[in-house]
Amino acid sequence: MIDADELAFLDGIAQAELVRRREVTPLELVDAAIRRVERLNPVLNAVVTPMYEQARAAASSKLPRGPFTGVPFLLKDLLAPYRGVRMTLGSAFLSDFVPPHDSELVMRLKRAGLIILGRTNTPELGLLPTTEPKLFGACHNPWDLTRTPGGSSGGSAAAVASGMVPMAHGNDGGGSIRIPASCCGVFGLKPTRARNPLGPDFGEIMGGLVVEHALTRTVRDSAALLDVTSGASPGDPYWAPPKKRPFIKEVGAPPGRLRIAFTVQAPTGVPVHPDCALAARDAAQLCVDLGHELTEVSPVTDGIELVNRAFMTVWAAGCASTIDAAALATGKKPTPEQFEPATWAIYEMGSRRTASEYLIAVTVLQRFSRDVARFFADYDIWLTPTLSQPPLPLGSFDPPPEDPLYAQRRAAEFVPFTPVCNITGQPAMSVPLFWNSNGLPIGVHFVGRFGDEATLFRLAAQLEEARPWATRKPPVAAS
């Protein structure tokens, strides 16, 4: 059998190919991944609900024939219910909640041949860009254990970066795939709105802000995974424009000469750390070297304060509806002591919003989306830093007792770039092209037109070939 450490840093497609050639069995892959989780998780706290018994049973049975047959995978502990396995959303209020069915996404993951090993750490209700829930404790960044892995898919990003699994589930309502991808030095693509299904429980979440996908080590894994999970399911309220061909065929296809808009200025005006600006400028120069046309310009941001208020109205209403729906599902009455102070403050904010205020906010966001769409008539890609700062120290979002909304304001300062694409529904990716002088990964953000993941995959593969990152291993991986 191939060396365990070498196996851990093969991507999912390579692991599946070993299974197809019968050089390794699915059970051997699963056991190797479990051993790695057991070795690293006491340090990283990335996996919060192991599913080892189910995984070994699946690996020992006849698996579906798919592109990832036998490959270990992890689910984030937020959305994507798996029948019979607890799903807490990082909250003590749901610490014993067990969903009665699989989501459509989970069924598609299983049909692709993936074997699910467990669920990964996430902040309470996925509300913050760090992964430090009171229920499970902080998840640690594999590149520096004192730093955040990002959020809300922080556990999944830490698991992929450290070699526990080649890819792991994530979702994104304000940057929750791209933020931890940047912090942990992995590839994170947020697909177009409604590219992946949210059923059977949801048609849309938070007015369309939230999408499902994954964090991966390689571009081709992300593309191949999106091929097997994407597409409308019966009853969906709307769906993304159909792809012209499989996404995996875009990987390695020439992107052509792209017109790329570029800025290091945050739309909200918050300061951008020199390392994050340097990462974006370095990526811009790389794109020029690859033959693309760069113009330093940004979408129109007139009225951005109104847009931010509208986003927060939808965000808070989404928090309130999540807690109220959890109360209906469990038969329990939510009280402040069952939630973290920051979560309860957002819940109360959302509960005070009227239906009229919510619909006006949605209208504001839709108008902003049309402004951004007009900008993309002239550009194929918009390039920015992913975040305004490198991975922050753990504890940076802890609110003082007298100011529970501090964490949300701090979050807005940290993530000024990513929420734009949740508002507009456009696909976007964080690409790990840069590490700073402290050895911390700094992601670079690329935004595509609505429905055009194909161009992003073609560009990402070109960047990956020019500056490979998949073989970079964080210090914890060698421990």
XYZ file of C-alpha atoms in Angstrom:
479
model
C 0.000 0.000 0.000
C 1.108 3.574 -0.699
C 2.728 5.474 2.202
C 0.034 6.850 4.550
C 1.356 10.423 4.589
C 1.654 10.477 0.813
C -1.865 9.058 0.541
C -3.212 11.788 2.822
C -2.153 14.541 0.444
C -3.452 12.960 -2.748
C -6.590 14.648 -4.000
C -9.930 12.860 -4.241
C -9.635 12.041 -7.933
C -6.208 10.449 -7.358
C -7.483 8.425 -4.392
C -10.455 7.198 -6.433
C -8.122 6.180 -9.238
C -6.151 4.022 -6.787
C -9.403 2.315 -5.826
C -10.326 1.743 -9.465
C -6.886 0.205 -10.126
C -7.307 -1.929 -6.998
C -4.093 -0.597 -5.542
C -5.997 0.334 -2.400
C -9.428 -0.584 -1.050
C -12.064 1.865 0.161
C -11.690 0.431 3.663
C -7.949 1.086 3.596
C -8.596 4.682 2.560
C -11.177 5.105 5.305
C -8.974 3.538 7.985
C -6.032 5.721 6.958
C -8.213 8.836 7.145
C -9.603 7.817 10.537
C -6.089 7.287 11.900
C -5.118 10.736 10.677
C -8.205 12.338 12.229
C -7.516 10.590 15.523
C -3.901 11.800 15.458
C -4.564 15.419 14.490
C -7.989 16.167 15.896
C -6.833 16.503 19.519
C -4.722 19.421 18.273
C -7.038 20.930 15.636
C -10.538 20.137 16.942
C -11.823 20.011 13.365
C -14.129 16.968 13.637
C -16.883 17.176 16.255
C -19.064 14.159 15.424
C -17.187 11.051 14.257
C -19.080 8.583 12.050
C -16.428 5.891 11.954
C -18.769 2.925 12.358
C -20.990 4.083 9.498
C -17.957 4.870 7.352
C -16.346 1.467 7.824
C -19.661 -0.237 7.113
C -20.084 1.745 3.901
C -16.486 1.033 2.841
C -17.015 -2.680 3.374
C -20.196 -2.787 1.302
C -20.859 -2.452 -2.409
C -20.365 1.242 -3.170
C -21.938 3.190 -6.036
C -19.688 3.586 -9.043
C -18.917 7.260 -9.243
C -15.985 9.615 -9.721
C -15.115 9.429 -6.018
C -15.835 5.820 -5.134
C -14.185 4.970 -1.814
C -12.913 8.489 -1.057
C -13.291 9.739 2.564
C -15.289 12.935 3.043
C -16.511 15.124 5.913
C -19.768 17.038 6.348
C -19.923 20.422 8.021
C -22.119 20.423 11.125
C -24.482 22.913 9.493
C -27.106 22.032 6.855
C -26.690 18.845 4.796
C -28.549 16.618 7.293
C -27.520 12.964 7.399
C -30.258 10.634 8.616
C -29.637 9.279 12.121
C -26.542 11.399 12.878
C -26.744 14.461 15.109
C -26.512 17.891 13.508
C -26.021 20.673 16.055
C -25.327 23.789 13.936
C -22.659 24.462 16.577
C -25.354 25.250 19.150
C -26.123 23.775 22.552
C -29.810 24.285 21.721
C -29.492 21.543 19.085
C -26.885 19.382 20.815
C -29.122 16.301 20.670
C -30.974 16.990 17.410
C -30.928 14.029 14.998
C -32.380 14.661 11.519
C -34.805 12.039 10.209
C -33.638 12.145 6.584
C -30.729 12.856 4.256
C -30.620 16.117 2.338
C -30.612 15.951 -1.445
C -26.976 17.054 -1.376
C -25.978 14.198 0.930
C -27.779 11.693 -1.301
C -25.826 12.980 -4.291
C -22.545 12.813 -2.369
C -23.263 9.188 -1.506
C -24.159 8.383 -5.124
C -20.779 9.804 -6.158
C -19.170 7.056 -4.045
C -17.937 9.274 -1.216
C -17.727 7.828 2.292
C -18.658 10.249 5.048
C -16.453 10.010 8.162
C -18.040 12.641 10.376
C -19.159 16.226 10.846
C -16.861 19.247 11.196
C -16.709 22.154 13.617
C -18.616 25.366 12.869
C -19.516 28.529 14.810
C -22.987 28.705 16.306
C -25.506 28.802 13.426
C -22.601 29.656 11.094
C -22.886 33.336 11.972
C -19.221 34.293 12.401
C -16.071 34.113 10.213
C -14.253 32.142 12.894
C -14.889 28.653 14.276
C -15.017 28.978 18.052
C -18.372 27.633 19.243
C -18.910 27.368 22.984
C -20.428 23.922 22.440
C -17.307 22.275 21.010
C -14.511 24.788 21.570
C -12.216 26.453 19.088
C -10.960 24.852 15.902
C -7.300 25.708 15.287
C -5.563 26.775 12.106
C -3.115 24.077 10.901
C -0.592 26.771 9.878
C -0.576 28.407 13.323
C -2.506 26.840 16.178
C -3.045 30.218 17.843
C -4.954 31.533 14.790
C -8.485 31.129 13.497
C -9.091 28.705 10.629
C -11.822 31.088 9.499
C -15.492 30.325 9.430
C -18.037 29.240 9.211
C -16.635 26.167 7.399
C -13.493 26.316 9.534
C -13.493 22.702 10.633
C -13.763 21.513 7.038
C -10.940 23.798 5.886
C -8.652 22.698 8.724
C -9.399 19.047 7.943
C -8.517 19.439 4.258
C -5.406 21.558 4.902
C -4.046 19.035 7.402
C -4.647 16.025 5.156
C -7.456 14.379 7.126
C -9.511 14.185 3.922
C -8.914 15.530 0.397
C -12.124 17.590 0.454
C -14.944 18.442 2.815
C -18.393 19.966 2.678
C -18.918 23.677 3.238
C -21.618 26.267 2.742
C -21.441 29.995 2.187
C -23.860 32.768 3.183
C -21.388 35.645 3.486
C -18.071 34.012 2.611
C -18.136 30.847 4.732
C -16.372 28.695 2.119
C -13.965 31.366 0.878
C -12.987 32.799 4.292
C -11.632 29.503 5.726
C -10.119 28.612 2.343
C -8.083 31.807 2.609
C -7.132 31.214 6.255
C -6.119 27.574 5.731
C -4.487 27.713 2.305
C -6.944 25.537 0.371
C -9.173 26.076 -2.656
C -12.697 27.277 -1.965
C -15.335 27.879 -4.624
C -18.746 29.384 -3.873
C -21.007 28.296 -6.752
C -23.704 30.329 -8.446
C -26.918 30.692 -6.440
C -29.083 27.559 -6.823
C -26.328 25.594 -8.563
C -26.544 22.993 -5.772
C -29.850 21.952 -4.186
C -30.902 22.870 -0.630
C -33.836 20.454 -0.467
C -35.864 18.855 0.764
C -35.925 21.256 3.722
C -35.261 24.521 1.882
C -35.874 26.146 -1.471
C -33.625 29.053 -0.535
C -32.016 30.291 2.676
C -31.775 33.937 3.763
C -33.248 35.237 0.534
C -30.764 33.305 -1.576
C -27.584 34.286 0.288
C -26.644 30.693 1.205
C -25.169 28.101 -1.172
C -23.647 24.637 -0.722
C -20.355 23.201 -1.987
C -16.969 22.232 -0.538
C -13.354 23.018 0.292
C -10.783 21.072 -1.702
C -7.061 20.754 -2.118
C -7.182 20.900 -5.922
C -9.217 22.689 -8.559
C -10.144 19.477 -10.354
C -11.692 17.995 -7.203
C -13.894 21.058 -6.811
C -14.999 20.867 -10.443
C -15.658 17.127 -10.424
C -17.556 17.371 -7.144
C -19.742 20.182 -8.467
C -20.537 18.026 -11.494
C -22.027 15.305 -9.286
C -23.889 17.554 -6.851
C -25.247 20.329 -9.066
C -28.580 20.535 -10.793
C -32.136 21.325 -9.767
C -34.204 18.912 -7.747
C -38.011 18.667 -7.998
C -39.790 21.618 -6.426
C -36.833 24.014 -6.383
C -38.092 27.603 -6.680
C -35.429 28.458 -9.276
C -32.137 27.100 -10.551
C -28.824 28.257 -11.959
C -28.256 28.510 -15.723
C -27.338 25.053 -17.045
C -23.648 24.390 -17.566
C -22.532 24.005 -21.176
C -20.432 20.921 -20.453
C -19.075 19.109 -17.363
C -17.085 21.426 -15.106
C -14.239 18.917 -14.978
C -13.690 19.550 -18.718
C -13.043 23.217 -17.953
C -10.024 22.270 -15.852
C -7.058 22.602 -18.194
C -9.071 24.265 -20.967
C -7.512 27.538 -22.149
C -9.255 30.487 -20.482
C -8.401 32.856 -23.329
C -7.407 36.458 -22.708
C -9.627 37.507 -19.812
C -10.620 41.062 -18.978
C -9.968 41.267 -15.243
C -11.029 44.140 -13.026
C -8.791 44.533 -10.008
C -8.883 46.388 -6.704
C -7.387 46.145 -3.238
C -9.799 48.726 -1.826
C -12.597 47.248 0.283
C -16.107 48.153 -0.927
C -16.981 49.205 2.620
C -13.897 51.392 3.020
C -12.325 49.422 5.877
C -8.490 49.274 5.900
C -6.878 46.356 4.086
C -3.770 44.811 5.645
C -0.608 45.228 3.527
C -0.190 41.440 3.274
C -3.685 41.033 1.810
C -3.137 43.899 -0.633
C 0.241 42.422 -1.597
C -1.325 38.999 -2.205
C -3.910 40.498 -4.544
C -1.344 42.635 -6.397
C 0.928 39.612 -6.740
C -1.964 37.607 -8.220
C -2.801 40.477 -10.552
C 0.779 40.474 -11.873
C 0.623 36.709 -12.298
C -2.540 37.144 -14.373
C -0.767 39.731 -16.541
C 2.157 37.329 -16.973
C -0.338 34.690 -18.113
C -1.641 37.012 -20.811
C -4.738 38.508 -19.225
C -5.801 42.156 -19.383
C -5.914 43.928 -15.991
C -7.735 47.163 -15.188
C -7.724 48.688 -11.719
C -11.422 49.386 -11.201
C -14.267 48.273 -8.921
C -18.038 47.865 -9.294
C -20.134 50.883 -8.430
C -20.480 51.090 -4.659
C -22.785 54.103 -4.348
C -25.146 53.601 -1.427
C -23.021 50.825 0.091
C -24.170 51.761 3.608
C -27.776 51.154 2.582
C -26.749 47.807 1.076
C -24.927 46.845 4.282
C -27.992 47.669 6.383
C -30.173 45.641 4.051
C -27.762 42.692 4.226
C -27.822 42.837 8.023
C -31.629 42.895 8.028
C -31.749 39.721 5.938
C -28.920 38.143 7.978
C -30.606 38.853 11.316
C -33.986 37.701 10.028
C -32.318 34.494 8.867
C -30.863 33.942 12.338
C -34.263 34.508 13.934
C -36.016 32.148 11.539
C -33.338 29.467 12.092
C -33.828 29.545 15.855
C -37.617 29.658 15.576
C -37.559 26.717 13.149
C -35.252 24.804 15.511
C -37.740 25.431 18.311
C -40.535 23.963 16.203
C -38.408 20.941 15.257
C -37.361 20.162 18.834
C -40.397 21.334 20.788
C -38.098 23.428 23.016
C -38.503 27.095 23.837
C -35.370 29.130 23.027
C -33.998 31.195 25.902
C -30.909 33.436 26.114
C -28.893 31.058 28.281
C -29.112 28.354 25.572
C -27.238 30.496 23.029
C -24.047 32.494 22.830
C -24.535 36.223 23.582
C -23.656 37.305 20.029
C -26.148 34.828 18.547
C -28.939 35.898 20.886
C -28.309 39.572 20.102
C -28.691 38.875 16.372
C -31.776 36.758 17.077
C -33.385 39.632 18.945
C -32.452 42.039 16.159
C -34.028 39.742 13.571
C -37.141 39.197 15.660
C -37.749 42.950 15.758
C -37.677 43.309 11.971
C -41.072 43.516 10.286
C -42.095 41.645 7.136
C -42.117 44.986 5.317
C -38.551 45.788 6.432
C -37.396 42.369 5.268
C -38.943 42.736 1.804
C -37.569 46.258 1.393
C -34.120 44.914 2.295
C -34.434 42.178 -0.327
C -35.371 44.822 -2.905
C -32.286 46.891 -1.999
C -30.039 43.853 -2.431
C -31.629 42.965 -5.758
C -31.115 46.506 -7.047
C -27.455 46.345 -5.990
C -27.161 43.002 -7.828
C -28.295 44.617 -11.072
C -25.679 47.367 -10.669
C -22.939 44.764 -10.253
C -24.260 42.725 -13.203
C -23.909 45.789 -15.448
C -20.283 46.124 -14.315
C -19.637 42.553 -15.479
C -20.780 43.408 -18.978
C -17.283 44.848 -19.440
C -15.234 42.384 -17.365
C -14.947 38.608 -17.146
C -13.454 38.509 -13.633
C -13.183 40.779 -10.611
C -10.009 40.205 -8.538
C -9.670 41.341 -4.885
C -8.156 40.121 -1.627
C -10.351 37.465 -0.035
C -10.090 39.073 3.406
C -8.970 42.400 4.819
C -6.508 40.737 7.218
C -4.432 37.556 7.576
C -5.860 34.846 9.870
C -6.618 36.551 13.182
C -5.687 35.222 16.631
C -8.305 33.009 18.224
C -10.490 35.085 20.522
C -10.498 38.120 18.225
C -14.276 37.955 17.843
C -15.117 37.438 21.520
C -17.637 40.129 22.463
C -17.368 42.018 25.763
C -20.365 41.368 28.058
C -21.715 44.867 27.536
C -21.531 44.701 23.717
C -22.701 41.357 22.280
C -22.912 42.779 18.738
C -19.169 43.536 18.745
C -18.495 40.184 17.048
C -20.744 41.047 14.115
C -19.078 44.436 13.610
C -15.639 42.817 13.833
C -16.766 40.272 11.280
C -17.802 43.011 8.856
C -14.318 44.540 9.139
C -12.655 41.163 8.478
C -14.811 40.154 5.480
C -15.611 43.236 3.367
C -15.166 41.495 -0.002
C -16.948 38.143 0.143
C -20.596 39.070 0.964
C -21.013 40.919 -2.348
C -21.262 37.582 -4.173
C -23.823 36.196 -1.750
C -25.960 39.250 -2.465
C -25.588 38.965 -6.245
C -25.537 35.163 -6.412
C -22.365 35.147 -8.500
C -19.763 32.381 -8.314
C -16.478 33.274 -6.619
C -13.366 31.492 -5.417
C -10.536 31.968 -2.948
C -7.282 30.713 -4.443
C -4.238 29.946 -2.223
C -1.540 31.792 -4.142
C 0.307 33.600 -1.352
C 1.866 32.979 2.071
C 3.135 35.909 4.133
C 6.441 36.235 5.991
C 4.889 34.555 9.052
C 4.025 31.481 6.983
C 0.279 32.229 6.992
C -1.794 31.645 3.845
C -3.457 34.685 2.278
C -6.193 33.880 -0.234
C -6.971 35.826 -3.387
C -10.598 36.327 -4.419
C -11.842 35.941 -7.998
C -15.472 36.679 -8.901
C -17.132 35.466 -12.106
C -20.330 36.376 -13.911
C -23.593 34.844 -12.706
C -23.747 31.239 -13.895
C -20.136 31.219 -15.135
C -18.207 28.825 -12.924
C -16.613 27.556 -16.147
C -14.389 30.625 -16.548
C -13.396 30.477 -12.889
C -12.383 26.812 -13.174
C -10.359 27.480 -16.327
C -8.541 30.398 -14.692
C -8.050 28.533 -11.412
C -6.460 25.579 -13.196
C -4.130 27.946 -15.046
C -3.123 29.606 -11.772
C -2.671 26.215 -10.103
C -0.336 25.091 -12.874
C 1.638 28.327 -12.740
C 1.966 28.345 -8.978
C 1.128 24.923 -7.477
C -0.086 24.856 -3.891
C -1.418 21.349 -3.271
C 1.937 19.990 -2.062
C 2.341 22.700 0.617
C 1.854 21.156 4.032
C 1.149 23.034 7.266
C 3.442 22.408 10.257
C 0.849 20.307 12.054
C 0.801 17.836 9.156
C 4.378 16.819 9.922
C 3.786 16.413 13.650
